[in-house]
XYZ file of C-alpha atoms in Angstrom:
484
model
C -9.415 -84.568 -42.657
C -8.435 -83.028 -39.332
C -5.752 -84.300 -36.608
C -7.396 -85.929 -33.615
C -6.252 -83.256 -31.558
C -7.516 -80.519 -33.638
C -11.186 -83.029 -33.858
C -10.773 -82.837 -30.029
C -10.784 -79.164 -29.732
C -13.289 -78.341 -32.253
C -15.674 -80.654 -30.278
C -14.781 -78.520 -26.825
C -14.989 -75.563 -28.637
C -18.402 -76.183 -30.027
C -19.969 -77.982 -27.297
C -18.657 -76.141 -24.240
C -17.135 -72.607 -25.701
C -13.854 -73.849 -24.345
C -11.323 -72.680 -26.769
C -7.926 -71.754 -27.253
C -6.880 -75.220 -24.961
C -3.198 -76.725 -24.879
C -2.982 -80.250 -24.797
C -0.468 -82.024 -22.381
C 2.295 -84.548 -24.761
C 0.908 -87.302 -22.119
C -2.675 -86.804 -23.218
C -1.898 -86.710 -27.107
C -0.196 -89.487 -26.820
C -3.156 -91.651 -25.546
C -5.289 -89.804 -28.132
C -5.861 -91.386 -30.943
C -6.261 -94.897 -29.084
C -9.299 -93.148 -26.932
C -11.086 -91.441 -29.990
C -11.480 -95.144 -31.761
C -12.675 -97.078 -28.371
C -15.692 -99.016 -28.821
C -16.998 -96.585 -26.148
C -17.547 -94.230 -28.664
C -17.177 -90.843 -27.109
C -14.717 -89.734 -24.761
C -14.367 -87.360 -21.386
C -11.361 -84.403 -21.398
C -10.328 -83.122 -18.312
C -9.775 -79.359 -18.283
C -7.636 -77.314 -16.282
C -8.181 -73.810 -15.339
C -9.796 -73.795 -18.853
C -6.388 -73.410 -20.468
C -5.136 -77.324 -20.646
C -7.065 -80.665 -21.115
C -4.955 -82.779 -18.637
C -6.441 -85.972 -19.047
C -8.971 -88.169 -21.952
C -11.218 -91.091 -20.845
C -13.063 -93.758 -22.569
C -16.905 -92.967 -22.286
C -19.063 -90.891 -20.271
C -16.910 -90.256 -16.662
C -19.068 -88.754 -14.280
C -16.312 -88.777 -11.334
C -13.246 -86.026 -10.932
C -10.831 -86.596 -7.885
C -8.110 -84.980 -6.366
C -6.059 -84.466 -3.271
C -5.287 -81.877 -0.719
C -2.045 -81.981 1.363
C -1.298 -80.547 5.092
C 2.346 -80.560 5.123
C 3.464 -80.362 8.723
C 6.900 -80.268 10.333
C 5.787 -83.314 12.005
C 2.973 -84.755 10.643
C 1.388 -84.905 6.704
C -2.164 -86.162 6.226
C -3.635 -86.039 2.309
C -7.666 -85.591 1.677
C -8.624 -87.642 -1.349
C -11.944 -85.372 -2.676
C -14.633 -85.882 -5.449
C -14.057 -82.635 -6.874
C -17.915 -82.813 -8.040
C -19.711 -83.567 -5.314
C -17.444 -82.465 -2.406
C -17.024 -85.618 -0.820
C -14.418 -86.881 1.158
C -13.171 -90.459 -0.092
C -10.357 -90.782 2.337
C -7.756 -89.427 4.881
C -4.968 -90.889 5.236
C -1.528 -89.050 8.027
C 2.125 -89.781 8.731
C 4.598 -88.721 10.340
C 6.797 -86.754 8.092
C 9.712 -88.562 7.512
C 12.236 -85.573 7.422
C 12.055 -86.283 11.176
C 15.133 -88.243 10.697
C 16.995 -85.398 9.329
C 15.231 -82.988 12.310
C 12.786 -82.892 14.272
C 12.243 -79.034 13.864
C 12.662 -76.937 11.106
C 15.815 -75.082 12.185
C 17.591 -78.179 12.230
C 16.604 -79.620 8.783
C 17.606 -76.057 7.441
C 20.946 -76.347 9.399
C 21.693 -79.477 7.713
C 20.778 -77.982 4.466
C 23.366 -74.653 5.092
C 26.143 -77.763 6.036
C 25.492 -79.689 3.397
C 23.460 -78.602 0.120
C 22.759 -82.117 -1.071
C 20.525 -82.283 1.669
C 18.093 -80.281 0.363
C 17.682 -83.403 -2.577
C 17.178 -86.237 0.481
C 13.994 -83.628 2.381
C 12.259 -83.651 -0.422
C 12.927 -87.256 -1.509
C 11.604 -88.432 1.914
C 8.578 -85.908 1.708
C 7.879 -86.813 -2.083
C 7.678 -90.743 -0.788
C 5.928 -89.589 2.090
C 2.967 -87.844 -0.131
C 3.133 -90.595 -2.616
C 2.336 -93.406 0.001
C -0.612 -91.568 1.324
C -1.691 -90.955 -2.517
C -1.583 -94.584 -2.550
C -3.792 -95.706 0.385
C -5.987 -92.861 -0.536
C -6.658 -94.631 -3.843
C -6.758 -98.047 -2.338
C -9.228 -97.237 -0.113
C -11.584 -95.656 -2.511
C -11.339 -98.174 -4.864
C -9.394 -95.801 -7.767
C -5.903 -95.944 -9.427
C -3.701 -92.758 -8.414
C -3.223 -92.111 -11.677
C -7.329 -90.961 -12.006
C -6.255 -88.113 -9.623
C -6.719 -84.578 -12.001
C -5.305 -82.143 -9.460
C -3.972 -81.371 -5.801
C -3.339 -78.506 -3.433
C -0.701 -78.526 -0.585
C -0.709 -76.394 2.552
C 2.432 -75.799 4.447
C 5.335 -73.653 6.269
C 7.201 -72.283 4.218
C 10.471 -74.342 5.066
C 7.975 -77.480 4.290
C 6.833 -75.458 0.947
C 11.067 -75.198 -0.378
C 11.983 -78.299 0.602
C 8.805 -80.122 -1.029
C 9.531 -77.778 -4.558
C 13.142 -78.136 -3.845
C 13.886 -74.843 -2.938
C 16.884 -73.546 -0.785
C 15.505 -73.117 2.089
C 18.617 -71.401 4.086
C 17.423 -67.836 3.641
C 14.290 -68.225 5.733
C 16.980 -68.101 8.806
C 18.254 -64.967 7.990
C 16.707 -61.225 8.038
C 15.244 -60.343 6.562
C 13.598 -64.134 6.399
C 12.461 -63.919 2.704
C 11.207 -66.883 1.078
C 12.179 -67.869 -2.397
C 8.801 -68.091 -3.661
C 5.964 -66.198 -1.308
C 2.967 -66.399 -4.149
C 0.982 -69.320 -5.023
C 1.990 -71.317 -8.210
C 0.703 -74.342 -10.110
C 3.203 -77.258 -10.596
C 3.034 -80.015 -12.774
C 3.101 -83.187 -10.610
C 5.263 -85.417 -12.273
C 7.825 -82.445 -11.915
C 7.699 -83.052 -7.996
C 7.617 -86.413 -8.518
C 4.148 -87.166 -6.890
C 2.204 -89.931 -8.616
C -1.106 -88.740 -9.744
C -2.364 -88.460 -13.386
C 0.195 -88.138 -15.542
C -0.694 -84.775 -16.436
C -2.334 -83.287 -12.943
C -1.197 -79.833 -11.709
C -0.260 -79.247 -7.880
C -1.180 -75.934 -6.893
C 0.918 -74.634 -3.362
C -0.745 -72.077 -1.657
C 1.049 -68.642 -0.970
C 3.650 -68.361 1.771
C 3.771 -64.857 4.059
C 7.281 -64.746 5.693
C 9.590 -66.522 7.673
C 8.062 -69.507 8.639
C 4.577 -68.464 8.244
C 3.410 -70.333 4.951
C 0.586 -71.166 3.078
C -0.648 -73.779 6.113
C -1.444 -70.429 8.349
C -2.912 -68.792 5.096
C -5.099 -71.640 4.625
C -6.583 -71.845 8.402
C -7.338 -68.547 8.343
C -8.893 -69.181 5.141
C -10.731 -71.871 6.689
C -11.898 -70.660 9.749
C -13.028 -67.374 8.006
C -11.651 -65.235 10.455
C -10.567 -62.437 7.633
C -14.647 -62.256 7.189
C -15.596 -61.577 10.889
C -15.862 -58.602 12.935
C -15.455 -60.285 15.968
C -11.776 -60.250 17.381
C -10.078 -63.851 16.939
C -6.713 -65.830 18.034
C -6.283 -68.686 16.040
C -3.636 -70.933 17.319
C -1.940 -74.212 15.042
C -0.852 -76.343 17.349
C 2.132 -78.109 16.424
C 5.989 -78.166 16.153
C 6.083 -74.848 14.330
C 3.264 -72.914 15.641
C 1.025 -70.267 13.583
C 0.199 -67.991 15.136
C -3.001 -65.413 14.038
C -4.341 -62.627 15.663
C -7.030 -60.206 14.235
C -10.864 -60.206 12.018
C -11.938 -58.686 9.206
C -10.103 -55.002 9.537
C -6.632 -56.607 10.587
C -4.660 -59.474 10.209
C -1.100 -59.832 12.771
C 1.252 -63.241 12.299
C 4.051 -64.166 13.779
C 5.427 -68.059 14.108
C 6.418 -69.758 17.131
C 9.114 -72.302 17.217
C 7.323 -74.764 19.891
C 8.501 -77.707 18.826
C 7.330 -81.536 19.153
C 5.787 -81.551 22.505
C 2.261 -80.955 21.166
C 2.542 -83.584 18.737
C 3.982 -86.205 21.408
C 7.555 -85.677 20.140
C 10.323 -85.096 23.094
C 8.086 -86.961 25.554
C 9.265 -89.801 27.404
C 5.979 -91.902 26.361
C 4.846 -89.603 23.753
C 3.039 -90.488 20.698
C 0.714 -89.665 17.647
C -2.811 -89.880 18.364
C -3.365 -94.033 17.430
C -5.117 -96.129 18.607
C -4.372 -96.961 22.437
C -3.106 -93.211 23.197
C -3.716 -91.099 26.194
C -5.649 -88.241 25.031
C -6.987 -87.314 28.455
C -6.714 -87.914 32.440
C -8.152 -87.570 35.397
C -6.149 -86.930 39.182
C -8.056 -86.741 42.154
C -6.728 -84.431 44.404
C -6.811 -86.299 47.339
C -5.573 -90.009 46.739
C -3.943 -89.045 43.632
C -5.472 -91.878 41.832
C -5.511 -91.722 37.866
C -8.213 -92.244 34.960
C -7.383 -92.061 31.347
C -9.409 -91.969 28.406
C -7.193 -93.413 25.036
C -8.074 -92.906 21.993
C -10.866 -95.859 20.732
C -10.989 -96.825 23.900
C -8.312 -99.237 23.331
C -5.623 -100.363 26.390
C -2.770 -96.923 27.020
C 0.080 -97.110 25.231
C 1.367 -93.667 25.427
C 0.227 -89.879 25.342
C -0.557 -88.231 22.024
C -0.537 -84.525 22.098
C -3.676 -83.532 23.964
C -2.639 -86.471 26.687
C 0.238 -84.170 27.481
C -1.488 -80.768 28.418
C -4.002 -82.858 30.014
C -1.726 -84.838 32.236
C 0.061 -81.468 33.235
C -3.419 -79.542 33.616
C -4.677 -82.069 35.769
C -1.024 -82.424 37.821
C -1.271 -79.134 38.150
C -4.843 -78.916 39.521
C -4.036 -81.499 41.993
C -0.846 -79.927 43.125
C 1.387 -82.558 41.901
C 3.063 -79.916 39.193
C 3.936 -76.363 40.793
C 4.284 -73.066 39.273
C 7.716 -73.769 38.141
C 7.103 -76.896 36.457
C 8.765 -78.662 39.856
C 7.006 -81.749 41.275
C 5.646 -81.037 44.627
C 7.317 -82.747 47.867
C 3.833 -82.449 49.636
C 2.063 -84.719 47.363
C 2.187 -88.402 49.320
C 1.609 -90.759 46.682
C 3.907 -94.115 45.432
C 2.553 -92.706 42.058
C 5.201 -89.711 42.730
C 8.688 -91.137 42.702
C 12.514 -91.019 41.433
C 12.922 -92.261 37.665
C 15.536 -92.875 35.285
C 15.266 -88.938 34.069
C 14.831 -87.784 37.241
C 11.351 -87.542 39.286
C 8.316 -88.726 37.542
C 4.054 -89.408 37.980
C 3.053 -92.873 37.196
C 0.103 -92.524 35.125
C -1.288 -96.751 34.389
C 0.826 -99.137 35.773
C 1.991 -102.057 33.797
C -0.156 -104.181 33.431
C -2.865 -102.274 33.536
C -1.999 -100.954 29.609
C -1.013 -102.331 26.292
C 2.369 -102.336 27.294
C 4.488 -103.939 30.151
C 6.076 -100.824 31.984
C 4.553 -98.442 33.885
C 3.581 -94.896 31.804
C 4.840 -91.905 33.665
C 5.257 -87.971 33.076
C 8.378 -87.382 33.994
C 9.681 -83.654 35.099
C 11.789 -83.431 31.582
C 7.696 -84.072 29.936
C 6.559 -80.673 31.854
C 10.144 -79.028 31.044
C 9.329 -79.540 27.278
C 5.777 -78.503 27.455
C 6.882 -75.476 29.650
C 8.893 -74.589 26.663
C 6.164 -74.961 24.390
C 3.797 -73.157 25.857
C 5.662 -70.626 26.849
C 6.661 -69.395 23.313
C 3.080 -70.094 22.078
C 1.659 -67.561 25.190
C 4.618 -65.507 24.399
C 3.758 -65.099 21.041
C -0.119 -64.788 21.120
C 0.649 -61.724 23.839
C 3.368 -59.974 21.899
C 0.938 -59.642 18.766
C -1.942 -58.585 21.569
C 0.207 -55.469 22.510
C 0.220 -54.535 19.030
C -3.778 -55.017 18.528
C -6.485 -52.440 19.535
C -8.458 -54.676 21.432
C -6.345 -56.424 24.658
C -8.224 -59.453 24.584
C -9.668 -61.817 21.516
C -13.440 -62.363 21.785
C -12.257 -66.140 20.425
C -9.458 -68.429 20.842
C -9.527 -70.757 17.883
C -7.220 -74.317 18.636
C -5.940 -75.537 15.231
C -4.444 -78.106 14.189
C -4.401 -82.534 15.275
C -3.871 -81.699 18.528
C -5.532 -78.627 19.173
C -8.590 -80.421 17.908
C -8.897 -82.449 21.267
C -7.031 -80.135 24.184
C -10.027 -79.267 26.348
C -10.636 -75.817 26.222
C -10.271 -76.152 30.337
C -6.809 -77.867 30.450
C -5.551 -75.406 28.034
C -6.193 -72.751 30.429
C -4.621 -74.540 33.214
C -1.361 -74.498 31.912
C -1.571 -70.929 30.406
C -1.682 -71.761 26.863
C -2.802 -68.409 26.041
C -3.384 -65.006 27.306
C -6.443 -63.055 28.094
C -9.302 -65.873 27.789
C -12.237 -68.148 28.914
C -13.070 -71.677 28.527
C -16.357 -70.580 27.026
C -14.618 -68.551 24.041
C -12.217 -71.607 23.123
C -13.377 -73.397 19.920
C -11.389 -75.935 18.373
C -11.432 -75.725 14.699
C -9.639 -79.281 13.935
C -6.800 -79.640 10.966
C -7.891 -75.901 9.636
C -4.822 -76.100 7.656
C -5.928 -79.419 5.873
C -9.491 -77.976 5.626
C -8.001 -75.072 4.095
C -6.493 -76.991 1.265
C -9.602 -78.502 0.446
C -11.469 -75.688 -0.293
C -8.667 -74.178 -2.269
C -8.827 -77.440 -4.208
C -12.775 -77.694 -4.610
C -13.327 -73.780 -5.718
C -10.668 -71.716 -7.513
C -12.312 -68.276 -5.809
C -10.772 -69.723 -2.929
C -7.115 -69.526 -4.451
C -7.871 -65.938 -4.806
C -8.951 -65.280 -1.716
C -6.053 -67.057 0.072
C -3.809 -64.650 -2.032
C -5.702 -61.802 -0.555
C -5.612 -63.048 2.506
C -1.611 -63.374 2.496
C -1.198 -60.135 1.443
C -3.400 -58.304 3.914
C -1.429 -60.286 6.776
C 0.966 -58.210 8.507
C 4.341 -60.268 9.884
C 6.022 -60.401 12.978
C 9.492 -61.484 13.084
C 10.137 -63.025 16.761
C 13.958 -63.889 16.775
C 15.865 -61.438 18.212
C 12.964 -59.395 19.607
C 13.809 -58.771 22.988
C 9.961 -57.962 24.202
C 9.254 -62.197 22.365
C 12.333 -62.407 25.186
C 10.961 -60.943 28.182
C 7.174 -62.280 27.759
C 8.765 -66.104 26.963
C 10.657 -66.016 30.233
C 7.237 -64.733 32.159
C 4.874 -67.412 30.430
C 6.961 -70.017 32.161
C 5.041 -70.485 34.913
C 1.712 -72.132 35.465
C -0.067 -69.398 37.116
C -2.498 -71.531 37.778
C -0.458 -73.508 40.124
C -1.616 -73.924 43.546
C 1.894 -72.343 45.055
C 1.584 -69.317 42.276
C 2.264 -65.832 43.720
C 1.906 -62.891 41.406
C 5.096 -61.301 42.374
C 7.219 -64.222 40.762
């Protein structure tokens, strides 16, 4: 007579070659229940061929698991059929460390002032991940706990804070992260809730604040495998930055903050149902269109809503090189607000909500500011490249996914570019994490491809300095002179 583990792995051994397996304690505990079900036969779940992770009743025919994006502001979970590929649902929020910070600087501030902070980020995160595990599995019909594995993409102050990690020595040179290569976590150890025995594997982190979420949209976007030149850009609060092809790889990170994302706008928001995600301003009577997102009444401007309203300000000559309104512009849309002058947009009434939506000059002061460290950024790692301009400008990331290529130009996004070599690539980083999840040769690669990235440290660069100041302006501007 022979245990029913030992039964177990003589069968796997015999069948499939599979030997020398561990067996989680959660599995062997369920065992000997499973192998005397009127089913008859039973499905293991192996892991990396080392661990069976999970037993089923019968013949299962179905393997799922998730993949994370882990913004600073926003976290949106793929639920995959690891078989076939196919996605089962997507489900976002807003991350709710947003309460402790709405940047990363801040949340690690609070975590050098107080180290019990480090324990409420990754509580909120951890309840963050597990709601969108749940609607995941509600919408596809499946309990959470069916889920065999996951991968997770982020920054690498989003990385320590989900594992835990002290995060307060990514602030300081040399900006060393605790943990830069990938690693495989049991689940219930972070306190996500998927199978009781499922693995989370984190992708690798570079440096700074350059994590596995830039590793991963490079990764997806396959620029490492291409000769031709490439900029890929992740728009959002901290903003990748990645500059090279298949001979070179430069990286720095920008800290941009919320304005792409809606955040620090007067009538920002995420990109729901209702939001602005782009306008139209005739030149001469000023008059306003706006397309929302399902075409449902405005409520607000998402990310993309906000370059577009100051592209298309600016191509009318409401907005000025300085980011000043214009006194020229004779419109009642142009008038004194609450914070100062501001555009009226839809006016109530003609929304989903009862006040009148502006853009108000402290909107174009923070997208001034995050632009100008994104262009900043992009041109310090071009002076370090062989070739002055990409061949492609690749727009990660929620909100890069719907700036038109056009408006992005208008308020100088980027250096050195056309509107026909602009691609957007959507949530690369969340695409990324998929294909590390469906193929394990991806994992490898993404190691690769961290180690064959070279870093850039910004802070305290005074060259970041001098180009941040100059990529201020909109030279674009009707008023622009090039000797500003």
């Amino acid at each position: 007579p022979q245990g029913d583990r030992e039964r177990l792995l003589q069968a796997l051994a015999e069948t499939y070659g599979i030997k020398r397996l561990s067996a989680d304690l959660r599995v062997l505990g369920r065992l000997p229940h499973l192998l005397r079900s009127r089913q008859g036969s039973v499905t293991a779940t192996v892991w990396n061929r080392k661990e069976i992770v999970a037993v089923e009743a019968g013949v299962v025919d179905r393997l799922l698991g998730m993949a994370f994006d882990v913004g600073t502001t926003t976290v949106v979970g793929y639920l995959l059929d690891l078989m076939t590929g196919e996605e089962l649902s997507v489900q976002s929020d807003l991350n709710p460390q947003i309460a402790f910070g709405d940047n990363v600087i801040s949340r690690i501030s609070l975590c050098q002032e107080n180290p019990e902070a480090i324990d409420w980020l990754r509580s909120a995160m951890v309840d963050c991940m597990n709601g969108l595990i749940e609607r995941a599995a509600s919408e596809a019909q499946i309990e959470p706990g069916r889920i065999a594995e996951a991968t997770v993409a982020g920054n690498t102050a989003m990385h320590h804070l989900l594992l835990g990690l002290d995060p307060r020595y990514l602030v300081v040179a040399p900006y060393l992260p605790a943990l830069s290569e990938q690693q495989s976590f049991k689940a219930r150890d972070l306190g996500l809730s998927l199978g009781a025995s499922a693995y989370v594997h984190v992708l690798p982190n570079k440096a700074g604040f350059v994590g596995g979420d830039a590793v991963a949209c490079v990764l997806a976007a396959g620029m490492h495998r291409k000769r031709a030149h490439a900029l890929l850009i992740d728009l959002g609060t901290n903003g990748e930055i990645v500059l090279g092809n298949k001979d070179r790889l430069l990286c720095c990170s920008t800290a941009a903050g919320p304005a792409f994302e809606g955040g620090h706008i007067k009538w920002g928001m995420r990109a729901a149902s209702g939001a602005i995600e782009r306008i139209e301003v005739d030149p001469e009577t000023f008059e306003v269109k706006v397309k929302t997102v399902h075409n449902a009444p405005p409520v607000g401007l998402c990310g993309s809503g906000v370059i577009s309203a100051a592209a298309r300000m600016i191509r009318a000559g409401v907005i000025l090189c300085r980011g000043n309104f214009s006194d020229a512009v004779r419109s009642e849309r142009l008038r004194e607000g609450s914070d100062g002058p501001e555009f009226v947009l839809v006016w109530s009434g003609q929304g989903g909500v009862e006040e009148d939506i502006v853009f108000t000059s402290k909107d174009v002061s923070e997208l001034q500011m995050a632009k100008a460290a994104v262009h900043a950024g992009a041109a310090l790692l071009g002076e370090q490249f062989e070739s002055a301009y990409p061949e492609r400008v690749l727009l990660a990331g929620a909100g890069g996914n719907y700036v038109d290529p056009a408006d992005a130009l208008a308020i100088d996004l980027f250096p050195g570019a056309s509107a026909g070599s602009i691609t957007a690539v959507g949530n690369a980083a969340g695409y990324g994490a998929c294909l590390a999840l469906l193929d394990r040769r991806k994992r490898r690669e993404a190691q690769r491809v961290a180690a064959r990235m070279e870093y850039k440290e910004l802070a305290g660069d005074p060259r970041f300095q001098e180009l941040f100041v100059q990529s201020m302006f909109f030279t674009r501007a009707l008023d622009y002179r090039s000797d500003f």
